[in-house]
């Protein structure tokens, strides 16, 4: 199984560019599906069997409060001056765990990485 990524509209495009440069199959909501709702973004992630990468905390609510099923999310929390460090951490995590990231909710900050089974 090949890893697929769905970059949410909120994701800084420098990170999207880094992912593509590393050769990851990455679909950009900003580029290809601009303006769709969060629910539609989740449906796209399911349709394409991809891991959603976002900076939008609302997806945590969808997953945990609304019990959204069959979704994998990487949530990035950082200050803009830390973007290079966050992008690097994201790429390292994806390379290390690859398809093992499916079925997880992952939070990446400058100081820690938390992986939670869904």
mmCIF file of C-alpha atoms in Angstrom:
data_model
loop_
_atom_site.group_PDB
_atom_site.id
_atom_site.type_symbol
_atom_site.label_atom_id
_atom_site.label_comp_id
_atom_site.label_asym_id
_atom_site.label_seq_id
_atom_site.Cartn_x
_atom_site.Cartn_y
_atom_site.Cartn_z
ATOM 1 C CA UNK A 1 0.000 0.000 0.000
ATOM 2 C CA UNK A 2 1.361 3.415 -0.959
ATOM 3 C CA UNK A 3 0.962 6.303 1.467
ATOM 4 C CA UNK A 4 -1.268 9.147 0.246
ATOM 5 C CA UNK A 5 -1.565 12.574 1.839
ATOM 6 C CA UNK A 6 -4.332 15.176 1.691
ATOM 7 C CA UNK A 7 -3.111 18.682 2.573
ATOM 8 C CA UNK A 8 -5.934 20.738 4.089
ATOM 9 C CA UNK A 9 -6.564 24.255 2.824
ATOM 10 C CA UNK A 10 -5.271 25.644 6.145
ATOM 11 C CA UNK A 11 -1.878 23.961 5.737
ATOM 12 C CA UNK A 12 0.929 26.384 4.928
ATOM 13 C CA UNK A 13 1.837 25.784 1.290
ATOM 14 C CA UNK A 14 5.560 25.677 2.137
ATOM 15 C CA UNK A 15 4.845 22.406 3.953
ATOM 16 C CA UNK A 16 2.852 21.082 0.987
ATOM 17 C CA UNK A 17 5.776 21.957 -1.287
ATOM 18 C CA UNK A 18 8.222 20.183 1.046
ATOM 19 C CA UNK A 19 6.052 17.040 1.020
ATOM 20 C CA UNK A 20 5.848 17.035 -2.762
ATOM 21 C CA UNK A 21 9.598 17.679 -3.049
ATOM 22 C CA UNK A 22 10.196 14.597 -0.878
ATOM 23 C CA UNK A 23 8.156 12.576 -3.371
ATOM 24 C CA UNK A 24 5.059 11.976 -1.241
ATOM 25 C CA UNK A 25 1.803 11.626 -3.167
ATOM 26 C CA UNK A 26 0.072 14.783 -1.920
ATOM 27 C CA UNK A 27 -3.310 16.211 -2.897
ATOM 28 C CA UNK A 28 -3.743 19.917 -2.077
ATOM 29 C CA UNK A 29 -7.219 21.066 -1.024
ATOM 30 C CA UNK A 30 -6.082 24.680 -1.558
ATOM 31 C CA UNK A 31 -5.053 23.970 -5.131
ATOM 32 C CA UNK A 32 -7.684 21.453 -6.225
ATOM 33 C CA UNK A 33 -10.728 21.833 -3.927
ATOM 34 C CA UNK A 34 -10.563 25.378 -2.544
ATOM 35 C CA UNK A 35 -13.456 26.437 -0.309
ATOM 36 C CA UNK A 36 -14.951 23.039 0.512
ATOM 37 C CA UNK A 37 -16.271 22.352 4.024
ATOM 38 C CA UNK A 38 -14.421 20.379 6.700
ATOM 39 C CA UNK A 39 -16.897 17.524 6.250
ATOM 40 C CA UNK A 40 -16.138 17.472 2.515
ATOM 41 C CA UNK A 41 -12.401 17.461 3.284
ATOM 42 C CA UNK A 42 -12.880 14.402 5.501
ATOM 43 C CA UNK A 43 -14.915 12.713 2.788
ATOM 44 C CA UNK A 44 -12.080 13.383 0.313
ATOM 45 C CA UNK A 45 -9.557 11.852 2.720
ATOM 46 C CA UNK A 46 -11.731 8.745 2.937
ATOM 47 C CA UNK A 47 -12.364 8.632 -0.816
ATOM 48 C CA UNK A 48 -8.654 8.857 -1.656
ATOM 49 C CA UNK A 49 -7.656 6.678 1.335
ATOM 50 C CA UNK A 50 -5.295 9.428 2.394
ATOM 51 C CA UNK A 51 -3.999 10.893 5.634
ATOM 52 C CA UNK A 52 -5.312 14.397 6.259
ATOM 53 C CA UNK A 53 -2.642 16.923 7.268
ATOM 54 C CA UNK A 54 -4.060 20.084 8.818
ATOM 55 C CA UNK A 55 -3.476 23.068 11.082
ATOM 56 C CA UNK A 56 -7.228 23.251 11.855
ATOM 57 C CA UNK A 57 -8.125 22.004 15.355
ATOM 58 C CA UNK A 58 -11.756 21.484 14.271
ATOM 59 C CA UNK A 59 -10.732 18.121 12.841
ATOM 60 C CA UNK A 60 -9.910 16.930 16.357
ATOM 61 C CA UNK A 61 -13.486 17.733 17.344
ATOM 62 C CA UNK A 62 -14.833 15.861 14.311
ATOM 63 C CA UNK A 63 -12.765 12.799 15.168
ATOM 64 C CA UNK A 64 -13.229 12.682 18.942
ATOM 65 C CA UNK A 65 -16.501 14.478 19.774
ATOM 66 C CA UNK A 66 -18.445 13.431 16.682
ATOM 67 C CA UNK A 67 -16.794 9.989 16.485
ATOM 68 C CA UNK A 68 -15.856 10.357 12.816
ATOM 69 C CA UNK A 69 -14.747 6.942 11.548
ATOM 70 C CA UNK A 70 -12.224 5.714 8.970
ATOM 71 C CA UNK A 71 -10.121 8.877 9.042
ATOM 72 C CA UNK A 72 -6.424 9.471 9.723
ATOM 73 C CA UNK A 73 -5.247 12.945 10.742
ATOM 74 C CA UNK A 74 -1.922 14.677 11.320
ATOM 75 C CA UNK A 75 -2.534 17.932 13.205
ATOM 76 C CA UNK A 76 0.305 20.478 13.201
ATOM 77 C CA UNK A 77 0.592 23.077 15.983
ATOM 78 C CA UNK A 78 3.359 25.632 15.646
ATOM 79 C CA UNK A 79 4.324 29.281 15.416
ATOM 80 C CA UNK A 80 5.118 30.485 11.916
ATOM 81 C CA UNK A 81 8.770 31.056 12.795
ATOM 82 C CA UNK A 82 8.991 27.290 13.512
ATOM 83 C CA UNK A 83 7.696 26.197 10.097
ATOM 84 C CA UNK A 84 10.976 24.655 8.898
ATOM 85 C CA UNK A 85 11.322 22.601 12.077
ATOM 86 C CA UNK A 86 7.684 21.429 11.893
ATOM 87 C CA UNK A 87 7.984 20.529 8.219
ATOM 88 C CA UNK A 88 11.158 18.564 8.932
ATOM 89 C CA UNK A 89 9.511 16.738 11.870
ATOM 90 C CA UNK A 90 6.485 15.901 9.728
ATOM 91 C CA UNK A 91 8.644 14.436 6.969
ATOM 92 C CA UNK A 92 10.679 12.382 9.476
ATOM 93 C CA UNK A 93 7.493 10.962 11.036
ATOM 94 C CA UNK A 94 6.010 10.090 7.648
ATOM 95 C CA UNK A 95 9.234 8.380 6.556
ATOM 96 C CA UNK A 96 9.559 6.494 9.845
ATOM 97 C CA UNK A 97 5.974 5.238 10.188
ATOM 98 C CA UNK A 98 4.657 5.461 6.606
ATOM 99 C CA UNK A 99 1.439 3.419 6.215
ATOM 100 C CA UNK A 100 1.400 2.695 9.972
ATOM 101 C CA UNK A 101 0.012 6.251 10.301
ATOM 102 C CA UNK A 102 -3.344 5.110 8.913
ATOM 103 C CA UNK A 103 -6.000 4.879 11.631
ATOM 104 C CA UNK A 104 -4.211 7.366 13.878
ATOM 105 C CA UNK A 105 -4.615 10.946 15.110
ATOM 106 C CA UNK A 106 -1.142 12.471 15.302
ATOM 107 C CA UNK A 107 -0.293 15.823 16.864
ATOM 108 C CA UNK A 108 3.077 17.329 15.986
ATOM 109 C CA UNK A 109 4.447 20.341 17.857
ATOM 110 C CA UNK A 110 7.985 21.688 18.090
ATOM 111 C CA UNK A 111 8.463 19.935 21.450
ATOM 112 C CA UNK A 112 6.616 16.636 21.034
ATOM 113 C CA UNK A 113 4.794 14.189 18.848
ATOM 114 C CA UNK A 114 1.701 12.390 20.090
ATOM 115 C CA UNK A 115 0.247 9.419 18.202
ATOM 116 C CA UNK A 116 -3.196 8.175 19.193
ATOM 117 C CA UNK A 117 -4.902 5.081 17.816
ATOM 118 C CA UNK A 118 -8.415 5.705 16.490
#
